[in-house]
PDB file of C-alpha atoms in Angstrom:
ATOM      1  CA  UNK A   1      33.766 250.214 -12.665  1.00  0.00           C
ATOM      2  CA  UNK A   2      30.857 252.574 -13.628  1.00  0.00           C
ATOM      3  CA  UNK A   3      28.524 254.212 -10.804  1.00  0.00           C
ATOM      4  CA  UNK A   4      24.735 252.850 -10.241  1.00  0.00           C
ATOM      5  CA  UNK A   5      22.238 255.156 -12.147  1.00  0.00           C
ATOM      6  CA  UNK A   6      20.109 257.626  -9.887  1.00  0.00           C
ATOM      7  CA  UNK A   7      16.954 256.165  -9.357  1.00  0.00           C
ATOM      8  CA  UNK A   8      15.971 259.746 -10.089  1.00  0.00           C
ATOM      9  CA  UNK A   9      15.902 261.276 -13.069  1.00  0.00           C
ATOM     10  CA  UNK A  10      18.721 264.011 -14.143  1.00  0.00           C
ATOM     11  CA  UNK A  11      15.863 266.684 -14.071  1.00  0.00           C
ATOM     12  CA  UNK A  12      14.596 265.981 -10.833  1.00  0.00           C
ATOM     13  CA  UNK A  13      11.265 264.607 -11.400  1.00  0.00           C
ATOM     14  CA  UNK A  14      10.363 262.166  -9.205  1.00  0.00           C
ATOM     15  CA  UNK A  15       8.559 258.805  -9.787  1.00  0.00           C
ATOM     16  CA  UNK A  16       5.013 258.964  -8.712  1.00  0.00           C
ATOM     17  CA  UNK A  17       1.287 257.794  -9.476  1.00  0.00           C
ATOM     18  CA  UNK A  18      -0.672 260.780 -11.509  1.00  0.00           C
ATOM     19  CA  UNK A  19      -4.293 260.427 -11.968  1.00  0.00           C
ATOM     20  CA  UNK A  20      -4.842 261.086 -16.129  1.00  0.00           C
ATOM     21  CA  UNK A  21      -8.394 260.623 -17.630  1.00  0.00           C
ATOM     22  CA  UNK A  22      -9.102 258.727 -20.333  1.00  0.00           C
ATOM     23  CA  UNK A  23     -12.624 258.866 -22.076  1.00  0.00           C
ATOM     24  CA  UNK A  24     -14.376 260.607 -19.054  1.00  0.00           C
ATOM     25  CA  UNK A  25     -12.385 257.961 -16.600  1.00  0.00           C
ATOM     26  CA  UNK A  26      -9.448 258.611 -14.198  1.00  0.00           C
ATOM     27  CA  UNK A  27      -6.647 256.012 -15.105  1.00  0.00           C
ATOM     28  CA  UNK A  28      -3.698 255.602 -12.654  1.00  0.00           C
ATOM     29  CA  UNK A  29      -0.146 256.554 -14.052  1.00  0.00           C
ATOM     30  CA  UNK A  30       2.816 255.705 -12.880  1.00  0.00           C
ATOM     31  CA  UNK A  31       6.338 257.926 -14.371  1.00  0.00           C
ATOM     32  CA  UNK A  32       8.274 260.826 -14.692  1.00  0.00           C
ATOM     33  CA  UNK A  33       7.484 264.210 -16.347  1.00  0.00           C
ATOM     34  CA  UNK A  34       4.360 265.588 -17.591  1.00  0.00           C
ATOM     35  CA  UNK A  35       2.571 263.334 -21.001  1.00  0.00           C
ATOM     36  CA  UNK A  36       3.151 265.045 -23.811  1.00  0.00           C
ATOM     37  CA  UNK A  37      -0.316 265.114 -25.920  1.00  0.00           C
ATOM     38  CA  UNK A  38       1.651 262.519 -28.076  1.00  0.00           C
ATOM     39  CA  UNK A  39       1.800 260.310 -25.420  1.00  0.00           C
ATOM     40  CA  UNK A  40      -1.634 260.952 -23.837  1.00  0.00           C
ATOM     41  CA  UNK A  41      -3.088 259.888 -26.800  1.00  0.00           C
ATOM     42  CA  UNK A  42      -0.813 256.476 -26.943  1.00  0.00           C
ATOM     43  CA  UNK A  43      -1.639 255.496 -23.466  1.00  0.00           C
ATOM     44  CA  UNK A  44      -5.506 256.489 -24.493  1.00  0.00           C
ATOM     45  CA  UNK A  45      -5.435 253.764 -27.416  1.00  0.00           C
ATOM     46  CA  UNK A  46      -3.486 251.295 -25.115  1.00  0.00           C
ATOM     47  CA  UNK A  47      -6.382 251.881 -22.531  1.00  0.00           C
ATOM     48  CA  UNK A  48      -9.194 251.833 -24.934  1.00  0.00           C
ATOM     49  CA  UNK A  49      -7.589 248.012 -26.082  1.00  0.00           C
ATOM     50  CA  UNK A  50      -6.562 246.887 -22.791  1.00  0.00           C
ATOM     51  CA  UNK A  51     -10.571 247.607 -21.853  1.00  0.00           C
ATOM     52  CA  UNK A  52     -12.160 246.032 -25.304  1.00  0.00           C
ATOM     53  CA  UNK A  53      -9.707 242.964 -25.145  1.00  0.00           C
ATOM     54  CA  UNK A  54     -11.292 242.369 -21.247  1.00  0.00           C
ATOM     55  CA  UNK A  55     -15.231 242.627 -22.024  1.00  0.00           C
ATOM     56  CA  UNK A  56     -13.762 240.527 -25.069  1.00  0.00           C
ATOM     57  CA  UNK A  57     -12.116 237.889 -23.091  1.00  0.00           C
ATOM     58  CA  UNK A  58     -14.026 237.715 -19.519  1.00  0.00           C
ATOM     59  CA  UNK A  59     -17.916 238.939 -19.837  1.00  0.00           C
ATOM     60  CA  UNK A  60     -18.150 237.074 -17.078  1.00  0.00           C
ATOM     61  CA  UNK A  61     -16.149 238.867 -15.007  1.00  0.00           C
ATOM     62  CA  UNK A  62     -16.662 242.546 -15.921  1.00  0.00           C
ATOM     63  CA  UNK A  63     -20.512 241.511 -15.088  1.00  0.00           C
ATOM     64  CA  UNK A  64     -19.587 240.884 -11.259  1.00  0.00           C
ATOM     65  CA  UNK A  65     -16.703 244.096 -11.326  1.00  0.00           C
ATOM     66  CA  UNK A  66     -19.684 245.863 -12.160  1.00  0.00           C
ATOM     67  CA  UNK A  67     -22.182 244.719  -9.815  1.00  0.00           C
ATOM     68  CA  UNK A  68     -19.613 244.919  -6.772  1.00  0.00           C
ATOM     69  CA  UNK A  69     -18.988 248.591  -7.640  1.00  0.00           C
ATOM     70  CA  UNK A  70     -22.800 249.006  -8.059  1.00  0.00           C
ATOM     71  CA  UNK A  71     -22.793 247.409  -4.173  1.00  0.00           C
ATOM     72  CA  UNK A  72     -20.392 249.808  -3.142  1.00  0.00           C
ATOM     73  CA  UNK A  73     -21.838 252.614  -4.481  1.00  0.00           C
ATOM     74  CA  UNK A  74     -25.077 251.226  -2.457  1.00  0.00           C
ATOM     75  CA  UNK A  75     -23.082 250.750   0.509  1.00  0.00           C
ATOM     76  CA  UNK A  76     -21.204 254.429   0.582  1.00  0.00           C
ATOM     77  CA  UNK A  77     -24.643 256.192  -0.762  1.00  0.00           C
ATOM     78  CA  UNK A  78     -26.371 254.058   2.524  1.00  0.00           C
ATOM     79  CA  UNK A  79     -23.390 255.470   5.438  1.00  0.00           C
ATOM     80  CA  UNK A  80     -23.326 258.966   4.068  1.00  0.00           C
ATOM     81  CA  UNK A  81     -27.457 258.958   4.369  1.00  0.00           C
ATOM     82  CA  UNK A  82     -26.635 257.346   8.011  1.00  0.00           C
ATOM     83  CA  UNK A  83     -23.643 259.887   9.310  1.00  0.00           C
ATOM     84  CA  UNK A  84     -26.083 262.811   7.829  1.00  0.00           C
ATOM     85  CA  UNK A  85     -28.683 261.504   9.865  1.00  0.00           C
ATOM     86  CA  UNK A  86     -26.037 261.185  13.232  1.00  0.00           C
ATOM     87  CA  UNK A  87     -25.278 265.025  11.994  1.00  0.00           C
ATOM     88  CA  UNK A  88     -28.543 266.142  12.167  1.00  0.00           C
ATOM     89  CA  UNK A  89     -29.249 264.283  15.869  1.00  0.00           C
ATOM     90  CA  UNK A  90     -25.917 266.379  16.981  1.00  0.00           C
ATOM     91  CA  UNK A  91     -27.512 269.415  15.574  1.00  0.00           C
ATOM     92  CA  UNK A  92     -31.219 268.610  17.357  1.00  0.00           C
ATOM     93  CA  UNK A  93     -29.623 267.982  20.722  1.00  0.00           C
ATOM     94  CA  UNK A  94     -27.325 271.583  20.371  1.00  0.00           C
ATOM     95  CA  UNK A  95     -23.789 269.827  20.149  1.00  0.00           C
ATOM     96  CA  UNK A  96     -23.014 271.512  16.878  1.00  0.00           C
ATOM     97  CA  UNK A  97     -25.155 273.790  14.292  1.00  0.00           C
ATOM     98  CA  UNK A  98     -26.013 273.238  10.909  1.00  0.00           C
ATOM     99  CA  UNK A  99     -23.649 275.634   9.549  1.00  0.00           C
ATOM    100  CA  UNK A 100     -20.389 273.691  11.189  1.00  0.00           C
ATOM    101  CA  UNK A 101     -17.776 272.246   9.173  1.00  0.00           C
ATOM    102  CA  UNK A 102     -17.703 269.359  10.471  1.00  0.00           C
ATOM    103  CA  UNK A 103     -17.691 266.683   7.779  1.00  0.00           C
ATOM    104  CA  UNK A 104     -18.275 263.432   8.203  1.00  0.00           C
ATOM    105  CA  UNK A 105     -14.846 262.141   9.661  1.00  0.00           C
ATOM    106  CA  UNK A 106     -15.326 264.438  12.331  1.00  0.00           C
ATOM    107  CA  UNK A 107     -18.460 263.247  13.363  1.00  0.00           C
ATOM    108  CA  UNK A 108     -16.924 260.524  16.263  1.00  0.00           C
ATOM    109  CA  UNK A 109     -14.855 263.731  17.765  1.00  0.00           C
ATOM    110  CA  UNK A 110     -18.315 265.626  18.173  1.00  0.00           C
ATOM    111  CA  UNK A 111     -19.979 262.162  19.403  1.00  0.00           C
ATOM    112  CA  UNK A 112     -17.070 262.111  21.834  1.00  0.00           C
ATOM    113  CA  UNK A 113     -16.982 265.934  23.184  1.00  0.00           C
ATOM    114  CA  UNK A 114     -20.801 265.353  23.440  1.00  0.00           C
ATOM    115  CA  UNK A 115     -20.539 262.198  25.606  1.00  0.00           C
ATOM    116  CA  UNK A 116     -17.979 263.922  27.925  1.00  0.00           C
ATOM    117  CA  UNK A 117     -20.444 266.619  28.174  1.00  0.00           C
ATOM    118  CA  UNK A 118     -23.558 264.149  28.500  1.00  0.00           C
ATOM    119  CA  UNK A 119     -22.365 261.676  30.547  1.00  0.00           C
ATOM    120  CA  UNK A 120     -21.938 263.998  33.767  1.00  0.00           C
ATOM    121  CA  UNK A 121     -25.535 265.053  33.149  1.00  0.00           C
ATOM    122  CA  UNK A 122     -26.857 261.854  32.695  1.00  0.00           C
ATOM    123  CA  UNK A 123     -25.664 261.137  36.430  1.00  0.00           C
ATOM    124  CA  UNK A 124     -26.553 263.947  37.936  1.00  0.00           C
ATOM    125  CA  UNK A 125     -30.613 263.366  36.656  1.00  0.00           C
ATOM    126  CA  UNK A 126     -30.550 260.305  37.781  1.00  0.00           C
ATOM    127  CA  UNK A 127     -28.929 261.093  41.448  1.00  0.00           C
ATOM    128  CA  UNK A 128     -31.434 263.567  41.417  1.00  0.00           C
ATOM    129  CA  UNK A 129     -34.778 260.679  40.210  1.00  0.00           C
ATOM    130  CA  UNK A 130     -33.300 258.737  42.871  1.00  0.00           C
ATOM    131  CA  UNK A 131     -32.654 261.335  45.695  1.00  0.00           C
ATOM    132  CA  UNK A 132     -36.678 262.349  44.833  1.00  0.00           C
ATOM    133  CA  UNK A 133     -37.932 258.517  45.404  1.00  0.00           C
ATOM    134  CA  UNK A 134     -35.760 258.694  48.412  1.00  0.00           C
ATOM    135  CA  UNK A 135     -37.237 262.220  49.961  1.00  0.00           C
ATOM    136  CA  UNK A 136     -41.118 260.586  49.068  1.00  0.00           C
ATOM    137  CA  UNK A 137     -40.452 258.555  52.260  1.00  0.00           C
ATOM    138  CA  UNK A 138     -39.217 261.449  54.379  1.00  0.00           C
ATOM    139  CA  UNK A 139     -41.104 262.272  57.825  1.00  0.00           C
ATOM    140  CA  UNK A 140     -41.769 266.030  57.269  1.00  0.00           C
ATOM    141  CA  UNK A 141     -44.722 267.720  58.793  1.00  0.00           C
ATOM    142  CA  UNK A 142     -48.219 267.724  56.372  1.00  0.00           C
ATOM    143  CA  UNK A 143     -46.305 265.297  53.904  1.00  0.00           C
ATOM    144  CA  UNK A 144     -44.039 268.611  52.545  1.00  0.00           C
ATOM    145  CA  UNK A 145     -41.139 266.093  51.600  1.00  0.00           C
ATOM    146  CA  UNK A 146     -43.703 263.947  49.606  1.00  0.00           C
ATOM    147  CA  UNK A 147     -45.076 267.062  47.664  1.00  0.00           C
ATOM    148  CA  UNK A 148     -41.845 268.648  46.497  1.00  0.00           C
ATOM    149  CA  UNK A 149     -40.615 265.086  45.502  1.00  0.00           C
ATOM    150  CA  UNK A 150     -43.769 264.735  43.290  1.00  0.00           C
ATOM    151  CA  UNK A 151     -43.144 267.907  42.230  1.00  0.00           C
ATOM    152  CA  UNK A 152     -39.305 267.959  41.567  1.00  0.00           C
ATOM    153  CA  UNK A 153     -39.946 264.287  39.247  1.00  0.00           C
ATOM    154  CA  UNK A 154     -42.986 266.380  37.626  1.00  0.00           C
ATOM    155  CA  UNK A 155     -40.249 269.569  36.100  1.00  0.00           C
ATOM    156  CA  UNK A 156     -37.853 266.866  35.451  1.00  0.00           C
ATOM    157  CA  UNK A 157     -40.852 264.998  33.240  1.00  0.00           C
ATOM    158  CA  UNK A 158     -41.955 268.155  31.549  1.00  0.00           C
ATOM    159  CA  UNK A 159     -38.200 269.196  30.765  1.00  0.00           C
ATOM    160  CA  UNK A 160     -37.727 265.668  29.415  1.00  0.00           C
ATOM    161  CA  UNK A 161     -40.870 266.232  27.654  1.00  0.00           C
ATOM    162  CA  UNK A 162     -40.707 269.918  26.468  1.00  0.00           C
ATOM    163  CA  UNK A 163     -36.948 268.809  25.322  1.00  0.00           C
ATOM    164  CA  UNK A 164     -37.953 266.010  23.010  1.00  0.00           C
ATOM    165  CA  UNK A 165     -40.778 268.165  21.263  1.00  0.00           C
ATOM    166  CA  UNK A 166     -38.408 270.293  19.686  1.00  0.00           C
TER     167      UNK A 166
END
C-alpha cells in the first residue's frame, strides 16, 4: 500500500494563479515555481496560437468580446467621472478636503459620517422655519414677534444663500 502524494510540492511551493505577460498582455497562470525563460517563451508561442487559431475560427465572436470590453471600459470610465464628481460635492460642502485619501470605495463611509452629521441639522432648520411661521402669529406688543420672525427666516435665507455661492 503506497501513501497519497502531497498535493504540495516537495519544495513547498504552493499552487496558485500568477499574472505573466505575454506581448504587452497579462495572461493568468496557474502552477508551481517560478517559469524558467524556457518556459516563458513556450507558454508565449502557445498563447500567441491559442489567440491566432480564435480570430481564425470565430471573427464573429472576438468582434462582440471586443465591443463588450469597449462597453465596459465606457461604463467604468462613466462611474469613476461620477464618484469624482460625489468627491468633489463632499469636498464643496466641507465633509472631507481635497488632499484626503479617500479613494473611491470610501466614498459611501464619508456619504454616511456626513448624513449622521447632516441629518440632525437638517431638523433642527426646519424646527427652527417652522417655530418662525409659528412666532409670525404671536400677540406681542408693536408686532415684535412678527419682526424677529421675518427677520430670523431672512439670516436663515442669506446663510442658505451665502452657503450655496461658494
Amino acid at each position: 500500500m503506497t501513501d497519497n502524494p502531497s498535493p504540495l510540492p516537495e519544495d513547498g511551493d504552493q499552487d496558485t494563479c500568477r499574472a505573466v505577460e505575454v506581448d504587452g498582455e497579462t495572461v493568468r497562470v496557474r502552477g508551481t515555481g517560478e517559469l524558467t525563460e524556457e518556459g516563458q517563451e513556450a507558454l508565449a508561442a502557445l498563447v500567441r496560437v491559442a489567440k491566432a487559431k480564435f480570430v481564425e475560427d470565430a471573427p464573429e465572436q472576438v468582434g462582440v468580446l471586443q465591443n463588450r470590453l469597449r462597453l465596459a471600459h465606457q461604463a467604468r470610465r462613466a462611474k469613476e467621472h461620477q464618484l469624482d464628481g460625489i468627491r468633489r460635492a463632499l469636498c464643496d460642502a466641507g465633509f472631507m478636503e481635497e488632499d484626503d485619501p479617500y479613494g473611491h470605495a470610501d466614498l459611501d463611509e464619508v456619504i454616511r459620517q456626513a448624513g449622521v452629521l447632516v441629518g440632525p441639522l437638517l431638523a433642527e432648520v426646519a424646527a427652527a422655519r417652522k417655530y418662525a411661521a409659528e412666532m409670525r402669529d404671536f400677540c406681542s406688543p408693536h408686532g415684535v414677534a412678527k419682526d424677529y420672525a421675518d427677520d430670523l427666516i431672512a439670516a436663515m435665507d442669506r446663510a442658505k444663500e451665502d452657503h450655496g455661492e461658494r
